mmCIF file of C-alpha atoms in Angstrom:
data_model
loop_
_atom_site.group_PDB
_atom_site.id
_atom_site.type_symbol
_atom_site.label_atom_id
_atom_site.label_comp_id
_atom_site.label_asym_id
_atom_site.label_seq_id
_atom_site.Cartn_x
_atom_site.Cartn_y
_atom_site.Cartn_z
ATOM 1 C CA UNK A 1 -5.149 18.606 -42.142
ATOM 2 C CA UNK A 2 -7.628 19.827 -39.508
ATOM 3 C CA UNK A 3 -8.136 16.250 -38.247
ATOM 4 C CA UNK A 4 -4.388 15.799 -37.881
ATOM 5 C CA UNK A 5 -4.027 18.982 -35.853
ATOM 6 C CA UNK A 6 -7.004 18.039 -33.644
ATOM 7 C CA UNK A 7 -5.573 14.614 -32.905
ATOM 8 C CA UNK A 8 -2.184 16.026 -32.056
ATOM 9 C CA UNK A 9 -3.525 18.950 -30.073
ATOM 10 C CA UNK A 10 -5.954 16.739 -28.145
ATOM 11 C CA UNK A 11 -3.076 14.633 -26.895
ATOM 12 C CA UNK A 12 -0.714 17.536 -26.455
ATOM 13 C CA UNK A 13 1.931 15.673 -28.451
ATOM 14 C CA UNK A 14 3.059 17.803 -31.372
ATOM 15 C CA UNK A 15 5.262 15.885 -33.759
ATOM 16 C CA UNK A 16 3.928 12.500 -32.599
ATOM 17 C CA UNK A 17 2.179 9.972 -34.809
ATOM 18 C CA UNK A 18 -1.184 10.905 -36.243
ATOM 19 C CA UNK A 19 -3.945 8.784 -34.742
ATOM 20 C CA UNK A 20 -7.544 8.268 -35.768
ATOM 21 C CA UNK A 21 -10.182 9.382 -33.247
ATOM 22 C CA UNK A 22 -10.697 5.748 -32.156
ATOM 23 C CA UNK A 23 -6.944 5.280 -31.682
ATOM 24 C CA UNK A 24 -6.785 8.567 -29.798
ATOM 25 C CA UNK A 25 -9.487 7.325 -27.405
ATOM 26 C CA UNK A 26 -7.528 4.101 -26.877
ATOM 27 C CA UNK A 27 -4.373 6.107 -26.179
ATOM 28 C CA UNK A 28 -6.119 8.247 -23.583
ATOM 29 C CA UNK A 29 -7.675 5.181 -21.928
ATOM 30 C CA UNK A 30 -4.302 3.441 -21.725
ATOM 31 C CA UNK A 31 -2.613 6.594 -20.432
ATOM 32 C CA UNK A 32 -5.205 6.846 -17.648
ATOM 33 C CA UNK A 33 -4.374 3.259 -16.587
ATOM 34 C CA UNK A 34 -0.619 3.837 -16.349
ATOM 35 C CA UNK A 35 0.856 5.381 -13.193
ATOM 36 C CA UNK A 36 3.559 8.014 -13.329
ATOM 37 C CA UNK A 37 6.659 6.303 -11.884
ATOM 38 C CA UNK A 38 7.935 9.553 -10.329
ATOM 39 C CA UNK A 39 4.731 11.040 -8.925
ATOM 40 C CA UNK A 40 4.159 10.363 -5.233
ATOM 41 C CA UNK A 41 0.424 10.954 -5.535
ATOM 42 C CA UNK A 42 -0.136 7.968 -7.842
ATOM 43 C CA UNK A 43 -1.504 10.054 -10.683
ATOM 44 C CA UNK A 44 -1.750 8.635 -14.169
ATOM 45 C CA UNK A 45 0.587 9.625 -16.973
ATOM 46 C CA UNK A 46 -2.407 11.302 -18.624
ATOM 47 C CA UNK A 47 -2.593 13.787 -15.710
ATOM 48 C CA UNK A 48 1.097 14.106 -14.863
ATOM 49 C CA UNK A 49 3.352 16.810 -16.289
ATOM 50 C CA UNK A 50 6.658 15.093 -15.466
ATOM 51 C CA UNK A 51 9.134 14.468 -18.270
ATOM 52 C CA UNK A 52 8.890 10.692 -17.876
ATOM 53 C CA UNK A 53 5.100 10.854 -18.227
ATOM 54 C CA UNK A 54 5.429 12.914 -21.427
ATOM 55 C CA UNK A 55 7.786 10.277 -22.854
ATOM 56 C CA UNK A 56 5.477 7.470 -21.757
ATOM 57 C CA UNK A 57 2.495 9.163 -23.439
ATOM 58 C CA UNK A 58 4.530 9.476 -26.656
ATOM 59 C CA UNK A 59 5.451 5.800 -26.412
ATOM 60 C CA UNK A 60 1.797 4.805 -25.959
ATOM 61 C CA UNK A 61 0.820 6.784 -29.057
ATOM 62 C CA UNK A 62 3.698 5.291 -31.094
ATOM 63 C CA UNK A 63 2.780 1.753 -30.063
ATOM 64 C CA UNK A 64 -0.886 2.287 -30.935
ATOM 65 C CA UNK A 65 0.130 3.683 -34.331
ATOM 66 C CA UNK A 66 2.315 0.580 -34.797
ATOM 67 C CA UNK A 67 -0.743 -1.637 -34.240
ATOM 68 C CA UNK A 68 0.092 -3.125 -30.820
ATOM 69 C CA UNK A 69 -2.755 -4.299 -28.606
ATOM 70 C CA UNK A 70 -3.602 -2.759 -25.246
ATOM 71 C CA UNK A 71 -2.278 -5.856 -23.491
ATOM 72 C CA UNK A 72 1.016 -5.623 -25.365
ATOM 73 C CA UNK A 73 1.392 -1.994 -24.338
ATOM 74 C CA UNK A 74 0.678 -2.755 -20.665
ATOM 75 C CA UNK A 75 3.190 -5.624 -20.735
ATOM 76 C CA UNK A 76 5.757 -3.308 -22.338
ATOM 77 C CA UNK A 77 5.472 -0.791 -19.486
ATOM 78 C CA UNK A 78 5.218 -3.442 -16.763
ATOM 79 C CA UNK A 79 8.479 -5.012 -17.977
ATOM 80 C CA UNK A 80 10.248 -1.662 -17.775
ATOM 81 C CA UNK A 81 8.754 -0.225 -14.575
ATOM 82 C CA UNK A 82 7.215 -3.234 -12.813
ATOM 83 C CA UNK A 83 3.539 -3.875 -12.079
ATOM 84 C CA UNK A 84 3.598 -0.721 -9.927
ATOM 85 C CA UNK A 85 3.120 1.320 -13.094
ATOM 86 C CA UNK A 86 -0.243 -0.357 -13.762
ATOM 87 C CA UNK A 87 -3.126 1.392 -12.024
ATOM 88 C CA UNK A 88 -5.191 -1.754 -12.650
ATOM 89 C CA UNK A 89 -2.851 -4.605 -11.600
ATOM 90 C CA UNK A 90 -3.163 -7.934 -13.421
ATOM 91 C CA UNK A 91 -5.350 -10.605 -11.890
ATOM 92 C CA UNK A 92 -2.638 -13.242 -11.923
ATOM 93 C CA UNK A 93 0.452 -14.047 -9.885
ATOM 94 C CA UNK A 94 1.098 -11.481 -7.176
ATOM 95 C CA UNK A 95 -1.610 -9.260 -8.658
ATOM 96 C CA UNK A 96 -4.113 -11.993 -7.852
ATOM 97 C CA UNK A 97 -3.193 -11.597 -4.189
ATOM 98 C CA UNK A 98 -4.021 -7.880 -4.411
ATOM 99 C CA UNK A 99 -7.429 -8.666 -5.876
ATOM 100 C CA UNK A 100 -8.172 -11.706 -3.729
ATOM 101 C CA UNK A 101 -6.992 -10.541 -0.300
ATOM 102 C CA UNK A 102 -9.942 -8.204 0.379
ATOM 103 C CA UNK A 103 -12.418 -10.872 -0.732
ATOM 104 C CA UNK A 104 -10.696 -13.482 1.408
ATOM 105 C CA UNK A 105 -10.701 -11.134 4.420
ATOM 106 C CA UNK A 106 -14.400 -10.436 3.905
ATOM 107 C CA UNK A 107 -15.183 -14.159 3.692
ATOM 108 C CA UNK A 108 -13.149 -14.941 6.838
ATOM 109 C CA UNK A 109 -14.808 -12.091 8.724
ATOM 110 C CA UNK A 110 -18.228 -13.373 7.711
ATOM 111 C CA UNK A 111 -17.336 -16.901 8.850
ATOM 112 C CA UNK A 112 -16.124 -15.645 12.238
ATOM 113 C CA UNK A 113 -19.255 -13.529 12.679
ATOM 114 C CA UNK A 114 -21.486 -16.438 11.675
ATOM 115 C CA UNK A 115 -19.812 -18.810 14.152
ATOM 116 C CA UNK A 116 -20.005 -16.191 16.907
ATOM 117 C CA UNK A 117 -23.696 -15.570 16.307
ATOM 118 C CA UNK A 118 -24.387 -19.298 16.139
ATOM 119 C CA UNK A 119 -22.873 -19.825 19.595
ATOM 120 C CA UNK A 120 -24.622 -16.824 21.169
ATOM 121 C CA UNK A 121 -27.667 -17.637 23.294
ATOM 122 C CA UNK A 122 -30.852 -17.299 21.300
ATOM 123 C CA UNK A 123 -33.118 -16.344 24.213
ATOM 124 C CA UNK A 124 -32.088 -14.290 27.206
ATOM 125 C CA UNK A 125 -34.580 -14.813 30.019
ATOM 126 C CA UNK A 126 -35.948 -11.570 31.414
ATOM 127 C CA UNK A 127 -36.117 -11.379 35.152
ATOM 128 C CA UNK A 128 -34.356 -10.315 38.298
ATOM 129 C CA UNK A 129 -30.934 -10.792 36.700
ATOM 130 C CA UNK A 130 -31.676 -7.817 34.462
ATOM 131 C CA UNK A 131 -32.166 -5.497 37.438
ATOM 132 C CA UNK A 132 -29.251 -4.044 39.376
ATOM 133 C CA UNK A 133 -28.855 -5.607 42.811
ATOM 134 C CA UNK A 134 -30.721 -3.706 45.506
ATOM 135 C CA UNK A 135 -30.448 -5.176 49.023
ATOM 136 C CA UNK A 136 -33.647 -3.466 50.218
ATOM 137 C CA UNK A 137 -35.636 -4.856 47.279
ATOM 138 C CA UNK A 138 -34.212 -8.312 47.936
ATOM 139 C CA UNK A 139 -35.298 -8.106 51.615
ATOM 140 C CA UNK A 140 -38.817 -7.101 50.534
ATOM 141 C CA UNK A 141 -38.968 -10.050 48.151
ATOM 142 C CA UNK A 142 -37.839 -12.459 50.870
ATOM 143 C CA UNK A 143 -40.395 -11.065 53.302
ATOM 144 C CA UNK A 144 -43.241 -11.305 50.803
ATOM 145 C CA UNK A 145 -42.320 -14.866 49.855
ATOM 146 C CA UNK A 146 -42.111 -15.895 53.500
ATOM 147 C CA UNK A 147 -45.531 -14.406 54.172
ATOM 148 C CA UNK A 148 -44.304 -12.192 57.014
ATOM 149 C CA UNK A 149 -45.815 -9.059 55.548
ATOM 150 C CA UNK A 150 -49.555 -9.712 55.231
ATOM 151 C CA UNK A 151 -50.700 -6.103 55.325
ATOM 152 C CA UNK A 152 -52.326 -4.701 52.232
ATOM 153 C CA UNK A 153 -50.967 -1.519 50.715
ATOM 154 C CA UNK A 154 -52.550 1.540 52.272
ATOM 155 C CA UNK A 155 -53.594 -0.389 55.383
ATOM 156 C CA UNK A 156 -53.932 2.116 58.301
ATOM 157 C CA UNK A 157 -52.232 -0.357 60.672
ATOM 158 C CA UNK A 158 -48.878 -0.038 58.903
ATOM 159 C CA UNK A 159 -47.821 2.722 61.255
ATOM 160 C CA UNK A 160 -47.929 5.490 58.679
ATOM 161 C CA UNK A 161 -50.244 8.500 58.540
ATOM 162 C CA UNK A 162 -53.870 7.597 58.000
#
């Protein structure tokens, strides 16, 4: 008698079928994977207090007591409410697109990045192109290459203070 009350109280379903502790765990797991069809927040029927969620929880418990498999129960609810009610959509048909699209996007992004990096220059030569253009510096470089400025730095003949 105490086990019956604990099973019913744990689920909050007085008057529902009596479930063993293992069946009760299955019921809770299934209820956490079913979305409340009326809740905008996408909460599971296990967390929702709406009337439809209460009825769905009762139905889950009844179906478990009747010996139906988890898959049968999910199919039962998906037929009535659509795949939207499944918090873990099936990996087939349109559900496969939901599972595969992020992986496909990741693979395409990696391919684009790989091709971009493959085309990028491997070695960027360091030199004058890295410096901002300075006309005075360019004139000094031209003069030193042409050999017009032969004075050594600090030479007293450069016209500066000695």
